[in-house]
Amino acid sequence: MKNQDPTFERSVCDYLDETLPESAREAFEERLRNDPLALDLFCAQAMLHAHLSRYSGIAPVWKSREASSRGRGRYVMISAIAAAAAIFLTAWWMGRTPPQEPERLTRIRVSPLTHFEVDGKPGKDRDFIAAGSRLTVAQGVIDLTLPSGTRAIVSAPAELRIEGHNSVRMKTGRGRFDVPKGAEGFVVNTDRMEVIDHGTKFTVDTFNPRSNRAEVVEGKIEVRGRGARGDVSMLRTGQAIRANADGTLHKVAGEPYRFLDSLPSGLPSLRFRLDPDASGKFSAEGSLARTARVRVTIPKSRRNQPRVVPGRFGQAVRFDDNHRFLSTTWPGIEGTMARSISFWMRADPDQKKNAYVPLLGWGLPKGRLSMSLFGLVLSGNPENNHLRITSGRRWLEGGTRLDDGEWHHVVVVLEGYIPGKWPVTRAYVDGKSESLVKRLPSDGKAAPLTSFNTVIDDPESVPLRFGLLGSKIPEHMTSQSWELDEVVIAAGALTESQIDALFRGKTEESGLAIMPLAAGQQ
């Protein structure tokens, strides 16, 4: 056989002897399924292995090739015998791991930088999975096409199971479902409801564990509440409903724009250039901005308004003290989901003690002993005012001085959360990794780490703000002037190469979905 691979032959022998490590078996079997030459070699080696087991005086195959010419002759003779049985062994192998036809499988496509698993193992783009498979999406967006032709665009964080050729169970996630003609009857099961298609396009939102939502984009669906009440309702185009834990259903306002209808061109994100238009209004762009219809509002009181000044790129906003702010309508990234925040800032040098400059944040500020508000502030002392990542009267503190009058690029990446520990967090200043130190207030009264959960759906939650987050600043906290420019927020963890692209001002090279792909570009 040509192009012989001694390393692979060793793996064949180990596999047949049942000594191949479990960690290598899956990759080995995958190669057999996809590489005809490897399968041929395996068949030959398997028959040879059977013969060698009878003749203890003959060395294993891979050693035989390094033997004398007499040994080689014996190898060729036995290989000829093995070749005669190749067809039989091929049939044996294919029968052992029968392939499934693609039309009976669910196809997966993903947006760039998406992290997902299938049955607990890392997934691949353009993969096919069978009914019963469980998908977990840590970040990004997946595009599923079921055997029936039904298509789903699901945003992270998500966990769902393919229940059949035309049904899924969604534990968490936000998805839009397009059901083609002939696939009517498609079902989405959640913890709070069952959604049955009647020829339509609809959305399902299970991000809130207390209640799930369904909405009809076009057509008609039937919704059945789970729980003691078990309400049933038929919805038509434009109608939306909320299913509670007791099985009750309540009509709510529709928000179809919150759901992607195609894969974004990169990691879902939004960007605030902070360059006002001719009318003085600020805008946002990016896939997250489109799905949330983000607006930027200027406070009515001049006491709270920032000023427009020359920035790091174009124009920027200047906050003359810590009572200034800009509000947005974007609720922020919720729960313990991964997130990345990138921005440019410049702070005037200051000689005051106990400086406190709120940079940006979102969440629920109510209550001191819950990590429900996520914020970034500038604080410290006259010698070194530096970055602080705060939540529940706890903070992670950087060391680089940021109030030196120069522009600095700051990035904060929250990668994930393990209950009872600080979220795994990275920070960068001017493209370099920043050491972070855990800090507590002097009185020691801080929220328990088990309470980390950025709350965005409470009536008192504050959407993303630049500047002042709450209504009051402690009197002993002094202020200073600072400027903000080019804010980018991504729903996931940025890599160092992405951070470098943002630092160099090459947003188009950052792999972020500043704008989603058009339908014809997928």
CSV table of C-alpha atoms in Angstrom, one decimal, residues 156-321:
chain,number,residue,atom,x,y,z
A,156,ALA,CA,-26.0,32.5,23.0
A,157,PRO,CA,-26.1,31.7,25.8
A,158,ALA,CA,-28.2,28.8,24.7
A,159,GLU,CA,-28.9,25.2,25.5
A,160,LEU,CA,-31.2,23.1,23.4
A,161,ARG,CA,-31.8,19.5,22.3
A,162,ILE,CA,-32.8,18.2,18.8
A,163,GLU,CA,-35.8,16.1,19.8
A,164,GLY,CA,-36.8,14.9,16.3
A,165,HIS,CA,-36.8,15.7,12.6
A,166,ASN,CA,-39.1,18.7,13.3
A,167,SER,CA,-38.9,19.6,17.0
A,168,VAL,CA,-36.5,21.1,19.5
A,169,ARG,CA,-36.4,21.6,23.3
A,170,MET,CA,-34.9,25.0,24.2
A,171,LYS,CA,-33.8,25.3,27.9
A,172,THR,CA,-32.1,28.7,27.4
A,173,GLY,CA,-31.5,31.0,24.5
A,174,ARG,CA,-33.2,33.3,22.1
A,175,GLY,CA,-34.2,32.0,18.7
A,176,ARG,CA,-36.1,32.8,15.5
A,177,PHE,CA,-37.8,29.9,13.7
A,178,ASP,CA,-38.7,29.9,10.0
A,179,VAL,CA,-41.0,27.0,9.1
A,180,PRO,CA,-41.4,26.2,5.4
A,181,LYS,CA,-44.4,24.9,3.7
A,182,GLY,CA,-44.7,21.1,4.3
A,183,ALA,CA,-43.1,21.4,7.8
A,184,GLU,CA,-46.1,22.6,9.6
A,185,GLY,CA,-46.5,21.2,13.1
A,186,PHE,CA,-42.9,22.1,14.1
A,187,VAL,CA,-42.7,22.2,17.9
A,188,VAL,CA,-40.5,24.2,20.4
A,189,ASN,CA,-40.6,22.9,24.0
A,190,THR,CA,-39.4,25.1,26.8
A,191,ASP,CA,-39.7,24.9,30.6
A,192,ARG,CA,-42.7,27.2,30.6
A,193,MET,CA,-44.5,26.4,27.4
A,194,GLU,CA,-45.0,24.3,24.2
A,195,VAL,CA,-45.1,26.2,20.9
A,196,ILE,CA,-46.8,24.5,18.0
A,197,ASP,CA,-46.4,25.9,14.5
A,198,HIS,CA,-49.3,26.4,12.1
A,199,GLY,CA,-47.2,27.6,9.1
A,200,THR,CA,-45.2,30.6,10.2
A,201,LYS,CA,-42.2,32.5,11.3
A,202,PHE,CA,-42.0,33.0,15.1
A,203,THR,CA,-39.6,33.7,17.9
A,204,VAL,CA,-39.0,32.2,21.3
A,205,ASP,CA,-37.1,33.8,24.2
A,206,THR,CA,-36.1,31.8,27.3
A,207,PHE,CA,-33.4,34.0,28.7
A,208,ASN,CA,-35.7,34.8,31.7
A,209,PRO,CA,-36.0,31.7,33.9
A,210,ARG,CA,-39.2,32.9,35.5
A,211,SER,CA,-41.1,33.3,32.2
A,212,ASN,CA,-40.7,32.5,28.5
A,213,ARG,CA,-41.9,34.5,25.6
A,214,ALA,CA,-43.2,33.6,22.1
A,215,GLU,CA,-44.1,36.0,19.2
A,216,VAL,CA,-45.4,35.6,15.7
A,217,VAL,CA,-43.5,37.4,13.0
A,218,GLU,CA,-45.8,36.0,10.3
A,219,GLY,CA,-48.5,33.4,10.3
A,220,LYS,CA,-50.0,31.6,13.3
A,221,ILE,CA,-48.8,29.5,16.3
A,222,GLU,CA,-50.4,27.7,19.2
A,223,VAL,CA,-49.0,28.2,22.7
A,224,ARG,CA,-49.7,25.8,25.6
A,225,GLY,CA,-48.6,26.8,29.1
A,226,ARG,CA,-46.9,24.3,31.4
A,227,GLY,CA,-48.0,24.2,35.0
A,228,ALA,CA,-51.2,23.9,37.0
A,229,ARG,CA,-53.2,26.3,34.8
A,230,GLY,CA,-52.0,25.1,31.5
A,231,ASP,CA,-53.5,28.0,29.5
A,232,VAL,CA,-53.8,27.6,25.7
A,233,SER,CA,-53.7,30.5,23.2
A,234,MET,CA,-53.6,30.9,19.4
A,235,LEU,CA,-51.4,33.8,18.2
A,236,ARG,CA,-51.3,35.5,14.8
A,237,THR,CA,-48.9,37.9,13.1
A,238,GLY,CA,-47.6,40.6,15.4
A,239,GLN,CA,-49.0,39.0,18.6
A,240,ALA,CA,-46.7,38.0,21.5
A,241,ILE,CA,-47.3,36.1,24.8
A,242,ARG,CA,-45.5,35.5,28.1
A,243,ALA,CA,-45.7,32.0,29.8
A,244,ASN,CA,-45.3,32.0,33.6
A,245,ALA,CA,-44.3,29.1,35.8
A,246,ASP,CA,-47.9,28.3,36.9
A,247,GLY,CA,-48.9,27.8,33.2
A,248,THR,CA,-50.7,31.1,32.8
A,249,LEU,CA,-50.3,33.0,29.5
A,250,HIS,CA,-50.4,36.8,29.2
A,251,LYS,CA,-50.4,39.0,26.1
A,252,VAL,CA,-47.4,41.3,25.9
A,253,ALA,CA,-46.0,43.8,23.4
A,254,GLY,CA,-44.1,42.3,20.5
A,255,GLU,CA,-40.3,42.9,19.9
A,256,PRO,CA,-39.4,41.0,16.8
A,257,TYR,CA,-36.4,43.2,16.1
A,258,ARG,CA,-34.6,41.6,19.1
A,259,PHE,CA,-34.1,38.4,17.1
A,260,LEU,CA,-31.5,37.9,14.4
A,261,ASP,CA,-32.8,36.6,11.1
A,262,SER,CA,-29.4,35.6,9.7
A,263,LEU,CA,-25.9,34.8,10.9
A,264,PRO,CA,-23.9,38.0,11.9
A,265,SER,CA,-20.5,38.6,10.3
A,266,GLY,CA,-18.7,38.1,13.6
A,267,LEU,CA,-19.3,38.2,17.3
A,268,PRO,CA,-22.5,40.1,18.1
A,269,SER,CA,-21.6,43.6,19.2
A,270,LEU,CA,-22.5,47.2,19.2
A,271,ARG,CA,-20.4,50.3,18.7
A,272,PHE,CA,-20.8,53.9,19.8
A,273,ARG,CA,-18.5,56.3,17.9
A,274,LEU,CA,-19.7,59.2,20.0
A,275,ASP,CA,-19.6,61.5,17.0
A,276,PRO,CA,-22.9,63.5,17.0
A,277,ASP,CA,-24.7,64.1,13.7
A,278,ALA,CA,-25.8,67.5,12.4
A,279,SER,CA,-28.7,67.6,14.8
A,280,GLY,CA,-26.5,66.7,17.8
A,281,LYS,CA,-27.8,63.2,18.2
A,282,PHE,CA,-25.6,60.1,18.9
A,283,SER,CA,-26.2,56.7,17.4
A,284,ALA,CA,-25.1,53.1,17.7
A,285,GLU,CA,-24.3,50.5,15.1
A,286,GLY,CA,-23.7,46.7,15.0
A,287,SER,CA,-25.8,43.6,15.2
A,288,LEU,CA,-26.7,44.1,18.9
A,289,ALA,CA,-27.7,47.7,18.1
A,290,ARG,CA,-30.1,46.5,15.4
A,291,THR,CA,-31.7,43.8,17.5
A,292,ALA,CA,-32.2,46.2,20.4
A,293,ARG,CA,-33.0,49.4,18.5
A,294,VAL,CA,-30.5,51.3,20.6
A,295,ARG,CA,-30.8,55.0,21.1
A,296,VAL,CA,-28.7,57.5,23.0
A,297,THR,CA,-30.4,60.2,25.0
A,298,ILE,CA,-29.0,63.4,26.4
A,299,PRO,CA,-30.2,64.4,29.9
A,300,LYS,CA,-32.5,67.4,30.0
A,301,SER,CA,-30.7,69.1,32.8
A,302,ARG,CA,-27.6,71.0,31.7
A,303,ARG,CA,-26.1,70.1,35.0
A,304,ASN,CA,-25.9,66.5,33.8
A,305,GLN,CA,-25.0,67.0,30.2
A,306,PRO,CA,-21.5,66.1,28.8
A,307,ARG,CA,-19.9,68.2,26.1
A,308,VAL,CA,-18.6,67.3,22.6
A,309,VAL,CA,-14.9,67.8,22.2
A,310,PRO,CA,-12.2,66.6,19.8
A,311,GLY,CA,-11.6,62.9,20.5
A,312,ARG,CA,-9.1,60.1,19.8
A,313,PHE,CA,-11.1,59.4,16.6
A,314,GLY,CA,-13.1,62.3,15.3
A,315,GLN,CA,-15.1,63.6,18.3
A,316,ALA,CA,-15.6,62.5,21.9
A,317,VAL,CA,-17.7,63.4,24.9
A,318,ARG,CA,-16.3,65.2,27.9
A,319,PHE,CA,-17.7,64.8,31.4
A,320,ASP,CA,-16.7,67.8,33.6
A,321,ASP,CA,-17.6,66.0,36.8
